[in-house]
PDB file of C-alpha atoms in Angstrom:
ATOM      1  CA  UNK A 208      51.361  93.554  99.713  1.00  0.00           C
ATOM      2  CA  UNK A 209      50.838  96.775  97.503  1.00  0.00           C
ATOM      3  CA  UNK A 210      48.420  96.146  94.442  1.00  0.00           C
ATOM      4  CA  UNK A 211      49.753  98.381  91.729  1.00  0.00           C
ATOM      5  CA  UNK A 212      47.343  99.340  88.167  1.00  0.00           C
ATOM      6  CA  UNK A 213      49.848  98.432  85.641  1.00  0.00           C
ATOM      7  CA  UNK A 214      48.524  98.569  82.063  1.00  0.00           C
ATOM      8  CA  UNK A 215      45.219  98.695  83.480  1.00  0.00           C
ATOM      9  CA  UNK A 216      44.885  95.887  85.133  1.00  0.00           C
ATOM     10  CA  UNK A 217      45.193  95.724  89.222  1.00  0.00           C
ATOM     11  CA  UNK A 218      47.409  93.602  90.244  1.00  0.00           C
ATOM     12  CA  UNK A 219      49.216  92.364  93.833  1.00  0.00           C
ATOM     13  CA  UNK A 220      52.857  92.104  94.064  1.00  0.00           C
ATOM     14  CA  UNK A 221      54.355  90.790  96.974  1.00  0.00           C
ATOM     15  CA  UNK A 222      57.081  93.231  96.929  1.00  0.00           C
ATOM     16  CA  UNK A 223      58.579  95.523  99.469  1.00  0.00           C
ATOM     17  CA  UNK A 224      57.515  99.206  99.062  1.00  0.00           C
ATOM     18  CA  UNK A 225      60.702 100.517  99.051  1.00  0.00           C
ATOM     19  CA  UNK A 226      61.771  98.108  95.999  1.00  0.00           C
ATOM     20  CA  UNK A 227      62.127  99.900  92.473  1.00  0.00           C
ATOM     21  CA  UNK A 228      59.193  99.777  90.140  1.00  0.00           C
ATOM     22  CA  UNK A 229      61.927  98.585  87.291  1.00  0.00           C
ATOM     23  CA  UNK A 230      62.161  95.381  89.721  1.00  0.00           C
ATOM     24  CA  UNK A 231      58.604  94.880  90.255  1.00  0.00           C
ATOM     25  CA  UNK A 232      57.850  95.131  86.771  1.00  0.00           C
ATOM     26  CA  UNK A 233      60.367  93.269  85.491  1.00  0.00           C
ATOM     27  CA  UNK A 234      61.352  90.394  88.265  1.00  0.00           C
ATOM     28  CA  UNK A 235      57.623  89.849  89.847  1.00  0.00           C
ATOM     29  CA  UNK A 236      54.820  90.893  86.941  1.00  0.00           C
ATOM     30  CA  UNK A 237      57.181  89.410  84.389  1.00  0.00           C
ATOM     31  CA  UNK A 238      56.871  92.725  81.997  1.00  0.00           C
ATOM     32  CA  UNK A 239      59.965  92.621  80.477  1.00  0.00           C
ATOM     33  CA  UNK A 240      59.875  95.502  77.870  1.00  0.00           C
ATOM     34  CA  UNK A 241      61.182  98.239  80.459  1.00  0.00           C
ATOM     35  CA  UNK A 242      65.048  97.543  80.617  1.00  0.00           C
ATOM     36  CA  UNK A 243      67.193  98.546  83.280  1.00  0.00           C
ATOM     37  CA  UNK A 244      70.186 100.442  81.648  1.00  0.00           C
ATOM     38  CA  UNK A 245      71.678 102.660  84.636  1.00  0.00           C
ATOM     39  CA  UNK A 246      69.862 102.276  87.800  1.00  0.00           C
ATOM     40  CA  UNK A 247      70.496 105.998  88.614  1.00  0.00           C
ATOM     41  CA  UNK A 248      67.662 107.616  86.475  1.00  0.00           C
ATOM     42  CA  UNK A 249      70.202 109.091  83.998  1.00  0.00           C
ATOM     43  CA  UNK A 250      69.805 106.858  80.728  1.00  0.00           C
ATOM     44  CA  UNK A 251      65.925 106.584  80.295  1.00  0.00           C
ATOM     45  CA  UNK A 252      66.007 103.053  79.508  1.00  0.00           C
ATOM     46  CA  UNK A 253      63.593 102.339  82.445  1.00  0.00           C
ATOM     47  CA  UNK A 254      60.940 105.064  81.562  1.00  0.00           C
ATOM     48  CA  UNK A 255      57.866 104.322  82.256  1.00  0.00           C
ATOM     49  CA  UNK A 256      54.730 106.285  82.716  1.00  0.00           C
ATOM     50  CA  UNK A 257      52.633 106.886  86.356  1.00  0.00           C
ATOM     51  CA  UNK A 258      49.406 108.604  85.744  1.00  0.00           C
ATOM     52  CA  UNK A 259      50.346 109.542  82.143  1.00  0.00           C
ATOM     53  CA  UNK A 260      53.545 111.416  83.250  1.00  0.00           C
ATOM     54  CA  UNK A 261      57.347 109.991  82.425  1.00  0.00           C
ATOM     55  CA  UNK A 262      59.477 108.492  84.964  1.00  0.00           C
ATOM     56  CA  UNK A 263      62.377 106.440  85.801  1.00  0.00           C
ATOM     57  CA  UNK A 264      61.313 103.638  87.350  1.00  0.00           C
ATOM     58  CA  UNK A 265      64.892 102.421  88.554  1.00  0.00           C
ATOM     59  CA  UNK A 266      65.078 105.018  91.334  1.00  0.00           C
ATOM     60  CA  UNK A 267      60.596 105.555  91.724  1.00  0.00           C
ATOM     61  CA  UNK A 268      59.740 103.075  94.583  1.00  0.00           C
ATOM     62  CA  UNK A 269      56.415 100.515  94.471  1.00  0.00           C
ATOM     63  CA  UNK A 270      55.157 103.138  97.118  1.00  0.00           C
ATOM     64  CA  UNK A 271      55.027 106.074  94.700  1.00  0.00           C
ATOM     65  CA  UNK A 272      52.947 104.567  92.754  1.00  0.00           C
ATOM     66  CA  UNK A 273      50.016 103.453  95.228  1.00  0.00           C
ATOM     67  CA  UNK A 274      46.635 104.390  93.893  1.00  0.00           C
ATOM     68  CA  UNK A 275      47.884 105.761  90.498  1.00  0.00           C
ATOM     69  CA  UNK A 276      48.387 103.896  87.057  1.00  0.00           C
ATOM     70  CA  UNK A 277      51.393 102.709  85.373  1.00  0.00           C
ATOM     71  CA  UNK A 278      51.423 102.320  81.980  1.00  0.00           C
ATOM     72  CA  UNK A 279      54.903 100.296  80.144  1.00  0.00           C
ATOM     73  CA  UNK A 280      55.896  99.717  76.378  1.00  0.00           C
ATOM     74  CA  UNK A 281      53.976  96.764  76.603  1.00  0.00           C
ATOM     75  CA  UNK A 282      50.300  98.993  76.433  1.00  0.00           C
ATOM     76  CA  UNK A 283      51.276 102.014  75.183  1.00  0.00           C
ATOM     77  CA  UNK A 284      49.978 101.454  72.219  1.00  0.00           C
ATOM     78  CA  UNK A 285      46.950 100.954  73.116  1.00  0.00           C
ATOM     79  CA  UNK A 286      46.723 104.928  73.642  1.00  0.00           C
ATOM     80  CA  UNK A 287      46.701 106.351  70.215  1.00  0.00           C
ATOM     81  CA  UNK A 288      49.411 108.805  70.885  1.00  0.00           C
ATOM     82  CA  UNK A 289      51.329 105.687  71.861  1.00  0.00           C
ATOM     83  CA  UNK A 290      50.538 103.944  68.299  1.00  0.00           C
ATOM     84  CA  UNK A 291      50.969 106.768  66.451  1.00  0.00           C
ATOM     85  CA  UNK A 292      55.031 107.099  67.978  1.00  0.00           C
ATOM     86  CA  UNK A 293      55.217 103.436  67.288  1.00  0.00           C
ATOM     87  CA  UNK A 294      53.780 103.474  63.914  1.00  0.00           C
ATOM     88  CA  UNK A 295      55.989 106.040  63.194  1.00  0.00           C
ATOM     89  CA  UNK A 296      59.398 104.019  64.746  1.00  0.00           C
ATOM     90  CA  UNK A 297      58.130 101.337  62.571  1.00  0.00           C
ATOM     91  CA  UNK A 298      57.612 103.360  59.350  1.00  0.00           C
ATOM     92  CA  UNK A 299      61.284 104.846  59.655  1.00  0.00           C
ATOM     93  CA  UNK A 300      62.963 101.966  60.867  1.00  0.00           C
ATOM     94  CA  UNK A 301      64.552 104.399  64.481  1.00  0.00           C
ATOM     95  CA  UNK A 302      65.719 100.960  66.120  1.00  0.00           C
ATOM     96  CA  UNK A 303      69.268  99.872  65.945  1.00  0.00           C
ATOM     97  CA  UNK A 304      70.440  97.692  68.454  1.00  0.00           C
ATOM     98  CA  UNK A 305      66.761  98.536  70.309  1.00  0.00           C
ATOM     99  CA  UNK A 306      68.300  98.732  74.044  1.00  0.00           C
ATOM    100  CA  UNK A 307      66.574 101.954  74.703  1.00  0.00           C
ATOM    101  CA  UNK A 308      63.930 102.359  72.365  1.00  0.00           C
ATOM    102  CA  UNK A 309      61.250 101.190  74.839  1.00  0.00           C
ATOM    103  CA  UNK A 310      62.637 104.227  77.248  1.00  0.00           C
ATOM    104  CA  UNK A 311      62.948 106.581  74.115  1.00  0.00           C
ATOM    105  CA  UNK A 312      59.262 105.487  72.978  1.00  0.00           C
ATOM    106  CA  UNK A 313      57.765 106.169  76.011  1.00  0.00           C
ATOM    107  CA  UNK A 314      59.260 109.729  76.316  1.00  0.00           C
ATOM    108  CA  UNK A 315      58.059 110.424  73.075  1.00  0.00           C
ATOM    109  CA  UNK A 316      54.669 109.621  74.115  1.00  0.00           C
ATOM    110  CA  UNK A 317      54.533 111.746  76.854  1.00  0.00           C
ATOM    111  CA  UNK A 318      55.674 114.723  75.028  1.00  0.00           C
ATOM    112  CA  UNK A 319      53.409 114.406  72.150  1.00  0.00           C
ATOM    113  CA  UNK A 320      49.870 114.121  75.232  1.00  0.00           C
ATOM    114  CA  UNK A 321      51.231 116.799  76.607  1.00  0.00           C
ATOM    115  CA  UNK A 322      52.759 119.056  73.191  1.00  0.00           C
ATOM    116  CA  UNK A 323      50.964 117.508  70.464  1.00  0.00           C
ATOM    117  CA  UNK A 324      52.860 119.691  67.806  1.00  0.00           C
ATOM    118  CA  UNK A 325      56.507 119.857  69.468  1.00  0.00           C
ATOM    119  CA  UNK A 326      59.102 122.266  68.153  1.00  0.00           C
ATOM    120  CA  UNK A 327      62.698 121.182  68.327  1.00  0.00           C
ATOM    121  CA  UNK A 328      63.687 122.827  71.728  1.00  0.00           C
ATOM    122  CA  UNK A 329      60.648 120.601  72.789  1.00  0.00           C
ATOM    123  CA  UNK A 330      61.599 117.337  71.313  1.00  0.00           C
ATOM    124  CA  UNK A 331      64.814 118.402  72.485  1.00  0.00           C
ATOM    125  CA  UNK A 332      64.162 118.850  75.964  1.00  0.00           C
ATOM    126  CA  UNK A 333      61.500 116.005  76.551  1.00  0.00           C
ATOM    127  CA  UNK A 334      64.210 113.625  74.904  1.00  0.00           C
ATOM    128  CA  UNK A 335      67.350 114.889  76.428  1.00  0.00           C
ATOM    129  CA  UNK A 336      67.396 112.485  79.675  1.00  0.00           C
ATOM    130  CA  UNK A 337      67.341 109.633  77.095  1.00  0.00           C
ATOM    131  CA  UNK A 338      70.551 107.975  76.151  1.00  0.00           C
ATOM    132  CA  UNK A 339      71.011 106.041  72.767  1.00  0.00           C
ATOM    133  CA  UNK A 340      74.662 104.605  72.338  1.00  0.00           C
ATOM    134  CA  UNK A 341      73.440 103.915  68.509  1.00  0.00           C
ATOM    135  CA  UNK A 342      73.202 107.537  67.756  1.00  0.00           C
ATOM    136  CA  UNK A 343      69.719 107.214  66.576  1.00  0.00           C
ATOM    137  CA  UNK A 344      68.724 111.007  67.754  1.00  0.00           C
ATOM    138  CA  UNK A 345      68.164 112.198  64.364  1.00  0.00           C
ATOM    139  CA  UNK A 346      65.439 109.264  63.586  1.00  0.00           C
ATOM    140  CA  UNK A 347      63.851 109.301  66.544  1.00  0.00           C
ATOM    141  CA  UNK A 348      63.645 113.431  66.125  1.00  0.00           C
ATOM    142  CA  UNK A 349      62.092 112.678  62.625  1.00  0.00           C
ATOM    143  CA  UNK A 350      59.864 109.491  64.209  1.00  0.00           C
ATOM    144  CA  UNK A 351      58.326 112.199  66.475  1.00  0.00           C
ATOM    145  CA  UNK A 352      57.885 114.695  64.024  1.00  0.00           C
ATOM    146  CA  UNK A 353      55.950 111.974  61.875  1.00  0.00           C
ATOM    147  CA  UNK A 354      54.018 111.230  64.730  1.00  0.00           C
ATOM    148  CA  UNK A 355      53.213 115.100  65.492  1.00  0.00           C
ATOM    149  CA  UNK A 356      51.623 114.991  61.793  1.00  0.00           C
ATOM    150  CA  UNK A 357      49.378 112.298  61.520  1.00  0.00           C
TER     151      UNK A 357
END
């Protein structure tokens, strides 16, 4: 039974290793927030992050994440990069129907740890692997760039 750090808290899922993290999240720990949208890493609906880094947890097995930390949309803002994106989706209203916005959120989080002032090419390029059928790209470019600021 692997015991998995998710949101900072350890916790033991009986769960096979091979099973999705998406699953485990979602169907066993009950953390709802991460949405399954695809199920071949190509939306970003599922992002989540594993020691502070982006990934899709649809196709990233229980096993990949032994002995590291995964953090959803559920804690994320309780790192202040992760409040300041949210603060920001708040403050310019980015949600429309909301589908992907946990996804979307958490990508933006990761780029502004690791790029704290992102050009375009860089929003561009962290943001690129996630999918919004609202066509919300241009908020969620300006939601970043508010973030960047404060």
């Amino acid at each position: 039974m692997p015991t998995l750090n998710i949101n900072g808290t350890d916790t033991a899922l009986d769960v096979p290793d091979d099973m999705p993290i998406l699953w485990a999240l979602r169907d066993v720990a009950g953390l709802t927030g991460t949405k399954f949208g695809c199920g071949v890493a190509l939306c970003g609906a599922c992002t989540v992050h594993l020691d502070g880094q982006p990934v899709r947890s649809c196709v990233t097995p229980v096993s990949a994440a032994a002995g590291k930390k995964i953090v959803t949309i559920e804690a994320v803002g309780q790192d202040p990069v992760g409040a300041r994106v949210q603060d920001a989706w708040r403050q310019i209203d980015v949600v429309q129907c909301g589908y992907c916005q946990s996804g979307q959120i958490m990508a933006a989080t990761a780029l502004l740890r690791a790029t704290p002032k992102p050009s375009d090419a860089d929003i561009d390029n962290a943001m690129s692997g996630n999918i919004c059928r609202c066509g919300t790209y241009g908020r969620i470019r300006a939601a970043i760039k508010i973030a960047a600021a404060k």
